[in-house]
XYZ file of C-alpha atoms in Angstrom:
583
model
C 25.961 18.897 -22.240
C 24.680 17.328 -18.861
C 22.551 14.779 -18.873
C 18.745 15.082 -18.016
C 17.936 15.003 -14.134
C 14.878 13.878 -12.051
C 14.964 14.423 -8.869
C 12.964 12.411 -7.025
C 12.564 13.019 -3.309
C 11.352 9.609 -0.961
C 9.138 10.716 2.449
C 9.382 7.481 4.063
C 6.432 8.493 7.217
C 4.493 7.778 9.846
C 0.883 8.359 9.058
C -1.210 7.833 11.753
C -5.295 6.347 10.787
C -7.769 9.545 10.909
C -5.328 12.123 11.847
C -5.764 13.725 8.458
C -4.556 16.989 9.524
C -1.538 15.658 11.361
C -1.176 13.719 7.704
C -0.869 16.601 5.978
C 1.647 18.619 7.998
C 3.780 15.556 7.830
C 3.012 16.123 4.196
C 3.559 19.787 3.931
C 6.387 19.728 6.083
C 8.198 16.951 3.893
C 7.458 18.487 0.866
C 9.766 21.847 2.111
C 12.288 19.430 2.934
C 11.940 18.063 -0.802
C 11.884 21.797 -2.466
C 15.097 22.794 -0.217
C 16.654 19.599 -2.273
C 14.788 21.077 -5.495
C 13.062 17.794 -6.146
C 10.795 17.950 -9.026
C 8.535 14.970 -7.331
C 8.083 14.111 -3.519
C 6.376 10.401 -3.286
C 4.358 9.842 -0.080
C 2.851 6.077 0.851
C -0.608 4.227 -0.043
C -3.505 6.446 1.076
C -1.305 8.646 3.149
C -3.644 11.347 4.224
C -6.238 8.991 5.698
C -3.329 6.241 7.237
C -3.294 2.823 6.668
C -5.490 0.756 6.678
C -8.304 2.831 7.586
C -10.811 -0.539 7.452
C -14.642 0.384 8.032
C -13.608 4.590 9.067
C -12.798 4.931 4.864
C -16.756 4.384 4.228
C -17.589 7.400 5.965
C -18.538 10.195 3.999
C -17.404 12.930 6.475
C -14.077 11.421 6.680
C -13.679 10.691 2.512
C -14.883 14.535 2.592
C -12.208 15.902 5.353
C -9.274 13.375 2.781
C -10.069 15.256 0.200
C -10.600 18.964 1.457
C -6.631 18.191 3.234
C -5.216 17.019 -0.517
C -7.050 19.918 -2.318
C -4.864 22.144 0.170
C -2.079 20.626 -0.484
C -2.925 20.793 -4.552
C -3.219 24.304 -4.027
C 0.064 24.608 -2.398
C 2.281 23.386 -5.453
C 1.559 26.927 -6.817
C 4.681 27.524 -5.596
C 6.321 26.148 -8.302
C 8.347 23.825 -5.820
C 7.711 19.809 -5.872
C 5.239 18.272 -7.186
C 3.406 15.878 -4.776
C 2.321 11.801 -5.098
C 0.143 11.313 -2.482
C -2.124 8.459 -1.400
C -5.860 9.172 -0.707
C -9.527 7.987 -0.748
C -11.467 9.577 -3.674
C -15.050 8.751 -4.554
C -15.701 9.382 -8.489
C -19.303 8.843 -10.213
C -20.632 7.419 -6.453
C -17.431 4.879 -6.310
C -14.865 4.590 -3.489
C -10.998 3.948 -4.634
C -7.906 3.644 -3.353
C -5.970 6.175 -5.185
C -2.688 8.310 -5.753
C -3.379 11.998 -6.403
C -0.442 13.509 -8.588
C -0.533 17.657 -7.104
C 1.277 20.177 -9.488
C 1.050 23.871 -10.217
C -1.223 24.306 -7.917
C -3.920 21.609 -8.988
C -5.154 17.841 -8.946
C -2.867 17.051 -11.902
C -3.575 14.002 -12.587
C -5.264 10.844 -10.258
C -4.738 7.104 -10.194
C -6.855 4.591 -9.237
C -5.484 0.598 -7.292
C -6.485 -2.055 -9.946
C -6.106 -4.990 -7.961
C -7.228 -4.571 -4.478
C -5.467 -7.776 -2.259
C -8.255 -9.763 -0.387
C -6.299 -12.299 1.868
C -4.507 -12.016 5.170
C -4.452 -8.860 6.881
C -6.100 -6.865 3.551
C -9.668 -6.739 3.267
C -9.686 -4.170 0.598
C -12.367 -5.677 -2.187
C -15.408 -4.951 0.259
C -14.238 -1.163 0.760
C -12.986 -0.170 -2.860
C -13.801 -0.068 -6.365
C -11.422 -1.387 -8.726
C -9.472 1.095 -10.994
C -9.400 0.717 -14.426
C -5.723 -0.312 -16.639
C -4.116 2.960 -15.516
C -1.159 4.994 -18.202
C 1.453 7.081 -16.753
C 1.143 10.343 -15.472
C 3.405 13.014 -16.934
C 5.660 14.976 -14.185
C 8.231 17.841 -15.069
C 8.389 16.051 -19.104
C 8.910 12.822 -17.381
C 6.260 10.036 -17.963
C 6.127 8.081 -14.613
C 3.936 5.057 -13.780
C 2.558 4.804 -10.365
C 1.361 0.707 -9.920
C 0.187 1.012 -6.168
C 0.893 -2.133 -3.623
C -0.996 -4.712 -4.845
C -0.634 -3.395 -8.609
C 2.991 -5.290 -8.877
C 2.244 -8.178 -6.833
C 0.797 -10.782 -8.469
C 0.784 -12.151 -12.381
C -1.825 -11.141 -14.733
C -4.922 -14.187 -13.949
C -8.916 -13.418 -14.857
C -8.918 -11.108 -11.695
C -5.286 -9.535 -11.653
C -4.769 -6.950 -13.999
C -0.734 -6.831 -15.489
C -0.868 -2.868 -14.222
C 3.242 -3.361 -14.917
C 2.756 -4.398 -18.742
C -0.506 -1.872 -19.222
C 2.542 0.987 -17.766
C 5.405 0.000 -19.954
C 3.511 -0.174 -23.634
C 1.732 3.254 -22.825
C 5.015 4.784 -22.462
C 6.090 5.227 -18.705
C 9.762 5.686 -18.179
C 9.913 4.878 -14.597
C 7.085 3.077 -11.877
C 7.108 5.046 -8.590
C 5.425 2.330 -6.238
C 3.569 4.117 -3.466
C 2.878 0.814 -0.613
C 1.357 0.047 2.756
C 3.155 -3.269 3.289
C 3.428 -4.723 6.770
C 5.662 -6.145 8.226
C 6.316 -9.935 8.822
C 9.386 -11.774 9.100
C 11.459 -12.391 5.826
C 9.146 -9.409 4.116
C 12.247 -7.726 2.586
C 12.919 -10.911 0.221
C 9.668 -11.188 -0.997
C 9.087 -7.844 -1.864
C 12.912 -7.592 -3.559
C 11.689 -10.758 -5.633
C 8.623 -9.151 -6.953
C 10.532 -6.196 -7.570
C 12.958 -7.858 -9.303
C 10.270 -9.550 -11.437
C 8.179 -6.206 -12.521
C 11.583 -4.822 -13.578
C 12.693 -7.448 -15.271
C 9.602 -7.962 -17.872
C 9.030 -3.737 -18.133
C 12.620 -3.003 -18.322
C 12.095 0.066 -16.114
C 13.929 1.395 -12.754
C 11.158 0.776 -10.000
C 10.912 3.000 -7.268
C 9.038 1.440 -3.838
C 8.121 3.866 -0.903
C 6.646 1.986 1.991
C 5.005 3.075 5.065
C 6.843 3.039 8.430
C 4.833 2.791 11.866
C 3.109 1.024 14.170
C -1.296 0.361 13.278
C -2.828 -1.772 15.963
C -1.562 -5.406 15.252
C 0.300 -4.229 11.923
C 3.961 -2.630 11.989
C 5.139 -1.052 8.536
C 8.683 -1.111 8.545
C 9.387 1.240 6.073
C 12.415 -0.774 4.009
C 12.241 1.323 0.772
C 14.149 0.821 -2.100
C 14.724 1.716 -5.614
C 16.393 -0.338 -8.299
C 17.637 0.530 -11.822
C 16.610 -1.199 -14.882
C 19.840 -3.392 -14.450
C 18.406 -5.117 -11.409
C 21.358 -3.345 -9.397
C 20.010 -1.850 -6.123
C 19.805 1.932 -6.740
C 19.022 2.973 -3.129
C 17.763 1.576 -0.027
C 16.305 3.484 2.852
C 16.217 2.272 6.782
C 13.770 0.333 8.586
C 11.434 1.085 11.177
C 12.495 4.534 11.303
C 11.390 7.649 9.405
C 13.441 8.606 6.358
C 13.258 11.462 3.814
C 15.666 10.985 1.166
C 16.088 12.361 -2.522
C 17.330 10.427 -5.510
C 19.012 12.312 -8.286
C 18.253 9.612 -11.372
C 19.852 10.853 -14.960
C 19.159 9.340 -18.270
C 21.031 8.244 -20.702
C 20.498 6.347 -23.967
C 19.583 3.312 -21.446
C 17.051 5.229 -19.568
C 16.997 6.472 -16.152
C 19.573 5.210 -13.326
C 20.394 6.599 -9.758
C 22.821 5.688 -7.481
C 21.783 6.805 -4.094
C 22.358 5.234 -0.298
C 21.940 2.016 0.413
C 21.615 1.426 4.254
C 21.830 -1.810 5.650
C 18.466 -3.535 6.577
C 17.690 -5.432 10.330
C 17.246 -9.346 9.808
C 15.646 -12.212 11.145
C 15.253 -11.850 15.658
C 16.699 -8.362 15.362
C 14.250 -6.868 13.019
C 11.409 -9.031 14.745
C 12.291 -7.150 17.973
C 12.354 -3.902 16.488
C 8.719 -4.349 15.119
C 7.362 -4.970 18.626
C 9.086 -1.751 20.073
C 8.100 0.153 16.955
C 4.624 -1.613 17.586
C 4.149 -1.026 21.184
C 5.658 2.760 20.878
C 3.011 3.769 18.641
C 0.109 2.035 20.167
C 0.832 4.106 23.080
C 1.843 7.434 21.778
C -1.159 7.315 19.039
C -3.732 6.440 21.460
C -2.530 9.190 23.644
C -1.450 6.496 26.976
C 0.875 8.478 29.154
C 2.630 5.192 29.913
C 2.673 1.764 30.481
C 2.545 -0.893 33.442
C 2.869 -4.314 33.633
C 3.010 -7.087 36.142
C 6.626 -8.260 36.823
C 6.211 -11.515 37.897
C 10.359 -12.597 37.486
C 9.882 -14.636 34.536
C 10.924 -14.204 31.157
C 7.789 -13.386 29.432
C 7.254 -10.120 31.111
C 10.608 -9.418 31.299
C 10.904 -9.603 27.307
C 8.009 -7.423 27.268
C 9.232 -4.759 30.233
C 12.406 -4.129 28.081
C 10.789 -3.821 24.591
C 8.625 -1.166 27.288
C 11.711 0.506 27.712
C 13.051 0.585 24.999
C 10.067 2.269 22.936
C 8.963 4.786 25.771
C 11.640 5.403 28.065
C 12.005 4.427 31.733
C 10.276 7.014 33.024
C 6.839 5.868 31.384
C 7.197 1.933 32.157
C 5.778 0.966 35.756
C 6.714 -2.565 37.112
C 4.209 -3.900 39.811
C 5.284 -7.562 41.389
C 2.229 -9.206 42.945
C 3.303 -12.411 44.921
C 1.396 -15.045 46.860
C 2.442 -17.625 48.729
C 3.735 -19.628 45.769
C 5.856 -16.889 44.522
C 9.763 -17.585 44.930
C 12.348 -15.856 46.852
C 14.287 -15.878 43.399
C 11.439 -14.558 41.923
C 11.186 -11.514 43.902
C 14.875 -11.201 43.569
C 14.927 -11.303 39.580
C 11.871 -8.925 39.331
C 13.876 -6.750 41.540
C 17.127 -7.437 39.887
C 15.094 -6.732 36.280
C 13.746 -3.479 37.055
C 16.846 -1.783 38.298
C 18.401 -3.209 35.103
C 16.177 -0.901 33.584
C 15.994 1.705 35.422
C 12.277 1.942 35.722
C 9.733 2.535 38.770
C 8.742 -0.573 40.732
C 6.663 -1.604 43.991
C 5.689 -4.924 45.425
C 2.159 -5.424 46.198
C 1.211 -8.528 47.959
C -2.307 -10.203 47.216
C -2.348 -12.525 50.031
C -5.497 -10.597 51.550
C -7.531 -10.428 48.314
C -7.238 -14.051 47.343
C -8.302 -15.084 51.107
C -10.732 -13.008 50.869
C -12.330 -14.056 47.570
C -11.651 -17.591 48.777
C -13.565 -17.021 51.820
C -16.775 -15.675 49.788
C -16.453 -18.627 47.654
C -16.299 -20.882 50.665
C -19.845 -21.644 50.627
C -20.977 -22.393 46.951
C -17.762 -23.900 46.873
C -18.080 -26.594 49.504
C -17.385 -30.307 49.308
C -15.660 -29.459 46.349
C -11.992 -30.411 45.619
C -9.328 -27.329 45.041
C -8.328 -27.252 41.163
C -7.383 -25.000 38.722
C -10.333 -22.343 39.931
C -8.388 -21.653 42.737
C -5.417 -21.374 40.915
C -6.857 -19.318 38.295
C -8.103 -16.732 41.353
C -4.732 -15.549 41.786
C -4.381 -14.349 38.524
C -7.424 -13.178 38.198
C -6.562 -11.164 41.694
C -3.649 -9.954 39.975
C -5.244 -8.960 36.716
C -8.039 -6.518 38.675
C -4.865 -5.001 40.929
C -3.386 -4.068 37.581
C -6.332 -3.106 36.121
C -7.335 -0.724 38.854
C -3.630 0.924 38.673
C -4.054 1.333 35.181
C -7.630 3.121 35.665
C -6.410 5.306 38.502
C -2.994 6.673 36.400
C -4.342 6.430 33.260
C -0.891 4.024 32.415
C -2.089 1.540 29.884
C -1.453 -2.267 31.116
C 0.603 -4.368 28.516
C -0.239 -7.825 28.747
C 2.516 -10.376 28.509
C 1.553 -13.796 27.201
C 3.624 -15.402 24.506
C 2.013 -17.113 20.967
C 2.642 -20.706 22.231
C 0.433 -20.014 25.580
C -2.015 -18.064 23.082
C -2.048 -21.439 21.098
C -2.610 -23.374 23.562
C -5.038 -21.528 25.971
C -2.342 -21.690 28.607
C -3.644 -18.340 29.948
C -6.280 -17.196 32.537
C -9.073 -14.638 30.910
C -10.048 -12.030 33.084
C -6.513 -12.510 34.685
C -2.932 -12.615 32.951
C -4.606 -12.201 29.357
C -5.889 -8.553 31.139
C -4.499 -5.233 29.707
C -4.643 -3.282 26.651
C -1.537 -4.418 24.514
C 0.703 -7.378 24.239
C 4.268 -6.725 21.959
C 5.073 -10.743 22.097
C 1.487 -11.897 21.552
C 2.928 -13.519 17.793
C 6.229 -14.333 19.739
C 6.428 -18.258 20.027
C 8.365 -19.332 23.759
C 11.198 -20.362 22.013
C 11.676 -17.227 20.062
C 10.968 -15.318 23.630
C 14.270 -17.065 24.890
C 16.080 -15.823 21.910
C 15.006 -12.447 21.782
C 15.906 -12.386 25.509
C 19.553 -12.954 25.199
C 19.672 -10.771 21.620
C 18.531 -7.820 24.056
C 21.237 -8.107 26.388
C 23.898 -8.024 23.582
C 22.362 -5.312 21.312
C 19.676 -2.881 21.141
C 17.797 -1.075 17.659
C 18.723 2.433 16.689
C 16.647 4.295 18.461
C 15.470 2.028 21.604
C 15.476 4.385 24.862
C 16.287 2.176 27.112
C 20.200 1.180 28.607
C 22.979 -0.822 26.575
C 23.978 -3.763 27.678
C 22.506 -6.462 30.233
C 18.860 -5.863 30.932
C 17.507 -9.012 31.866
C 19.552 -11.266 34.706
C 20.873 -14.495 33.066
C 18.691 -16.522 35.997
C 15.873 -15.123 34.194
C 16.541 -16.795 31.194
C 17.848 -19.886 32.157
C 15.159 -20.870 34.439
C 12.770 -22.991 33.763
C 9.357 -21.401 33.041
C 6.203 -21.394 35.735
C 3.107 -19.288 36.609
C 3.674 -20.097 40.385
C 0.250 -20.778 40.976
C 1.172 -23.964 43.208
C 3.752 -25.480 44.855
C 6.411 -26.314 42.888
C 4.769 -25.951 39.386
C 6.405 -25.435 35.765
C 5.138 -24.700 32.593
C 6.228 -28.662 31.668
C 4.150 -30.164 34.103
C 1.033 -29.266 31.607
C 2.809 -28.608 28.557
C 5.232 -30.320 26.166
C 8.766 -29.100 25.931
C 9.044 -25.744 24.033
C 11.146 -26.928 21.501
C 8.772 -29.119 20.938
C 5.177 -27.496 21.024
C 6.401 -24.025 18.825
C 7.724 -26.658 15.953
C 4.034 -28.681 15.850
C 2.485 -24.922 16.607
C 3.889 -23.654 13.258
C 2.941 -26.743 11.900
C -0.290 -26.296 12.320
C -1.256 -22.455 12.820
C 1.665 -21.260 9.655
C 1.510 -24.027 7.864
C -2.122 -25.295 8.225
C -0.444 -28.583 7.955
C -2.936 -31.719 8.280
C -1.904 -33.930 11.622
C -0.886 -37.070 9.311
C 1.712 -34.514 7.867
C 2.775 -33.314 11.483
C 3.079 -37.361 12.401
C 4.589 -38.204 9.531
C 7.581 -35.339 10.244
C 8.187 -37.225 13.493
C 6.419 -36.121 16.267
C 4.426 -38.237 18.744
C 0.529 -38.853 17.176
C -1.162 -38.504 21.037
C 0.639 -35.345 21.275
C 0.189 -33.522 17.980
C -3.918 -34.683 18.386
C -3.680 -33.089 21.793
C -1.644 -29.906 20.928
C -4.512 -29.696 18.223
C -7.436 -29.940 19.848
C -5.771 -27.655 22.535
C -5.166 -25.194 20.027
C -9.330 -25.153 18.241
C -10.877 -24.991 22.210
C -8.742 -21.618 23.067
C -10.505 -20.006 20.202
C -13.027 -18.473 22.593
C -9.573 -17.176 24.553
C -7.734 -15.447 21.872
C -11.342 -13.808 20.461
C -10.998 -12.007 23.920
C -7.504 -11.188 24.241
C -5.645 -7.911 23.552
C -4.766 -7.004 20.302
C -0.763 -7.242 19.682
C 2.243 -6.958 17.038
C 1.583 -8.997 14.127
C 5.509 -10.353 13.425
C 5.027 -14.180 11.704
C 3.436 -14.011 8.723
C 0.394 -15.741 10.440
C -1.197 -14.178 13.376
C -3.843 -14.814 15.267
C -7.105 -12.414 14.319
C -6.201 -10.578 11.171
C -4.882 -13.770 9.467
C -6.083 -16.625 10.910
C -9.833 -15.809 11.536
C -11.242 -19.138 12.980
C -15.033 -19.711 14.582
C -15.438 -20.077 18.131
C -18.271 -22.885 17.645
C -16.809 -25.626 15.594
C -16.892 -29.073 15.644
C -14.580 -30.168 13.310
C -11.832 -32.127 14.451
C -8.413 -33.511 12.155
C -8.588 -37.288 13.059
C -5.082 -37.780 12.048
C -5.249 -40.117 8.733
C -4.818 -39.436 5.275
C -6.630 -36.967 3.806
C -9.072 -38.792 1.435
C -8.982 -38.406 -2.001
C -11.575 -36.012 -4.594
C -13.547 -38.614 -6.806
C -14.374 -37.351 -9.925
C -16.451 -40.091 -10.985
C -19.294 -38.282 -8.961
C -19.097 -35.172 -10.366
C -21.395 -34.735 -13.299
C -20.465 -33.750 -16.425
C -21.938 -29.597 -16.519
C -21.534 -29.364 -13.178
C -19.242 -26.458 -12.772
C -21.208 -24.842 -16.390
C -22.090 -21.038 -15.359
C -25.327 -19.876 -13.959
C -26.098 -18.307 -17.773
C -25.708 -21.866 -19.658
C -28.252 -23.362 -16.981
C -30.611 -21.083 -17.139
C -30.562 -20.746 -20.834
């Protein structure tokens, strides 16, 4: 006698936010790919049908109506007798809102499932938009009882706010947890969720199942990375990153419960998957907002080279537009690299000279600006002159302008608004310098699965060797107003990652004038990066979703030890509850 099969069928997708009807015929189309495999279950991501995250659009009734018109269609659809369906979706019960999983079989709403512990730091904002669920049981599918713990559900220990969804599953009888997720990327993700894996399995005893979203949404970039793993802790299956994946388990049970051995395909790491998060990023930015392309200023320096390949590479040359804009301060080798860069890639370029436009803005600003010594306002004209050029080729073609500036000029404010921070998308905007040089030379020795652009060399050596400038006078580099590189990213993590106090930074070894200065640099260009495009969100602390700081704000790190809490001063009661005051 054979032993008992579940079949279990992983749609690994690319929701995109609102499209709900374009979220269902992924859905529907998946789900024939799942019957043709005679899956009795076909697991789809964290609120699928809407995309994720939906932020404010999930409060609107219309939309939470047009969610769940799309999954009742699909509920009626299971008739069939084929798969039955896991899907993620908004659902408002007795006037609440929740994220939940909708189990669809035999035509019907089988069974729904409401998130118990909705994640409230970082990028998630989830406890102003949804009710919490209550302790969920399984839900039964073709005899098998099956726990579905969504995201959040398995992260975190049971606390006063956390409920153990994990333990509640296992003592009500669920034989397996099928983890639907919406868990962006950041580097070193793929540990970290293994390790909390590991964890739920090893206190329930039960195979885990995780299907996470893959695609690009805004800042975020899901890189799919789904797994399973048996009871044993042994890796059952993993599925691909940043690309779509549909892939069916066959799990049989035994006297030790269920086990599958399905494909394991190896995972990207450290600058390679980094790099394949801003294409995937980029790619979908574009294609989802419906851009028929991209330009960008080629200016023959690394930053927007970095960022013309990744163009490449996730659209193709024939939707990436170089533009070089010199002045007088541009260099011959300049102009030659740009050149040199673009025929690398293969994409379309033209030179377009602002010599005329900055003389002529100079010359209106002659008067106001008279008796006056030339600074960095004149400086900041060129690239200002440059950003409007770009700007006005962008709204003439329609081609969306990708901005180009790195994390450590972001830090720093080394960037001119109105000027090089101009354009609608910026793949390296969480990319420190440093990391820019190194995912420079990774591109000219490899390229992701998938990546449209040519093998091999694609950005000259001279680019990358060079040292940095913005050519905005004679003989400038980035060093003449910075710190080196090496230096500034490894106080920059300090402080923006890390959140490290300055006597911590000084007491690591770096210079105290410097780290007080790369500091205060970093709290006045707050008013900078409120105002800058939005870009791929790749260390697990990027500026806007994560680290949400005020523009006005005064307060200062001085440097010296942080002082002490006395607890002489606080009075017994103090922390008693508002109930024992008042009674």
């Amino acid at each position: 006698m054979s032993e008992p099969e579940f079949i279990v069928t992983l749609a690994q997708l690319n929701p995109t936010v609102g499209d709900v009807a374009g979220n269902a015929a992924k859905a529907r189309a998946a789900r024939q790919t799942a019957k043709a495999a005679d899956a009795d279950l076909m697991v789809l991501s964290e609120l699928f049908i809407a995309g994720y995250p939906p932020e404010d659009l999930i409060l609107k009734p219309a939309f939470q109506a047009a969610c769940r018109a799309a999954v009742e269609e699909l509920a009626r659809e299971t008739a069939d007798g084929g798969p039955a369906v896991l899907i993620g979706t908004p659902w408002v019960e007795d006037g609440k809102l929740y994220n939940a999983c909708a189990l669809l079989d035999g035509g019907r709403i089988a069974a729904l499932r409401f998130k118990a512990n909705l994640p409230n730091y970082g990028v998630f904002d989830e406890k102003r938009l949804f009710a919490r669920g209550p302790a969920p049981g399984p839900v039964t599918v073709k005899g098998v009882r099956v726990g579905v713990p969504i995201c959040e559900d398995i992260w975190l220990e049971e606390s006063e706010d956390y409920e153990n969804v994990v333990e509640c599953l296992a003592e009500t009888g669920a034989e397996i947890l099928v983890v639907p997720n919406g868990s962006p990327y950041a580097r070193d993700k793929n540990d970290l969720r293994l390790s909390i894996a590991v964890a739920r399995v090893t206190e329930s005893g039960l195979p885990l199942i995780y299907l996470n979203e893959v695609g690009g949404q805004d800042e975020l970039v899901f890189d799919g990375a789904s797994f399973a793993l048996n009871a044993d802790l042994s890796v059952a299956a993993q599925l691909p990153a940043f690309e779509e994946s549909i892939t069916t388990l066959r799990w049989t049970r035994s006297e030790a419960g269920w086990r599958c051995n399905g494909p394991i395909m190896p995972l990207l790491e450290g600058d390679k998957a980094d790099y394949a998060a801003c294409v995937l990023g980029l790619r979908d930015y574009v294609r989802k907002n419906a851009f028929p392309g991209v330009l960008l200023g080629v200016s023959g320096g690394i930053d927007s080279a970095l960022c013309a390949a990744i163009a490449v590479d996730a659209l193709g040359t024939e939707q990436v537009h170089g533009v070089m804009l010199p002045f007088r301060y541009t260099a011959q080798v300049s102009l030659d690299d740009a050149a040199s860069l673009t025929r690398m890639l293969g994409i379309r370029y033209e030179v377009l000279p602002i010599a005329d436009a900055v003389n002529g803005f100079e010359k209106i600003l002659a008067e106001p600006f008279k008796g006056l010594p030339r600074d960095i306002t004149e400086e900041n004209l060129q690239a200002r002159t440059r950003g409007t050029l770009l700007m006005a080729l962008s709204n003439k073609t329609g081609a969306m302008v990708v901005t180009t500036g790195n994390k450590s000029e972001m830090s720093v404010g080394y960037a001119t608004l109105y000027g090089d921070m101009n354009g609608g998308f910026n793949p390296i905007k969480d990319i420190y310098k440093t990391e820019v040089f190194r995912l420079s030379a990774l591109r000219n020795t490899w390229k992701p699965d998938g990546a449209l652009g040519p093998s091999g060399e694609v950005i000259p050596p001279s680019i990358i060797t060079r040292p940095p400038t913005a050519e905005l006078r004679e003989n400038q580099t980035d060093q003449d107003s910075l710190p080196p590189y090496d230096v500034l990213d490894a106080i920059l993590e300090r402080l923006v990652e890390r959140e490290e106090p300055l006597a911590s930074i000084v007491a690591a070894g770096f210079n105290r004038e410097l780290v007080a200065r790369i500091d205060r640099l970093l709290s006045i260009a707050e008013y900078k990066r409120r105002q800058a495009a939005p870009g791929v969100k790749v260390t697990p602390k990027n500026f806007g979703r994560d680290r949400r700081y005020p523009i006005t704000n005064r307060f200062r790190d001085r440097g010296e030890a942080l002082p002490q809490p006395d607890e002489k001063l606080v009075t017994r009661g103090t922390r008693a509850s508002v109930e024992a005051f008042e009674g």
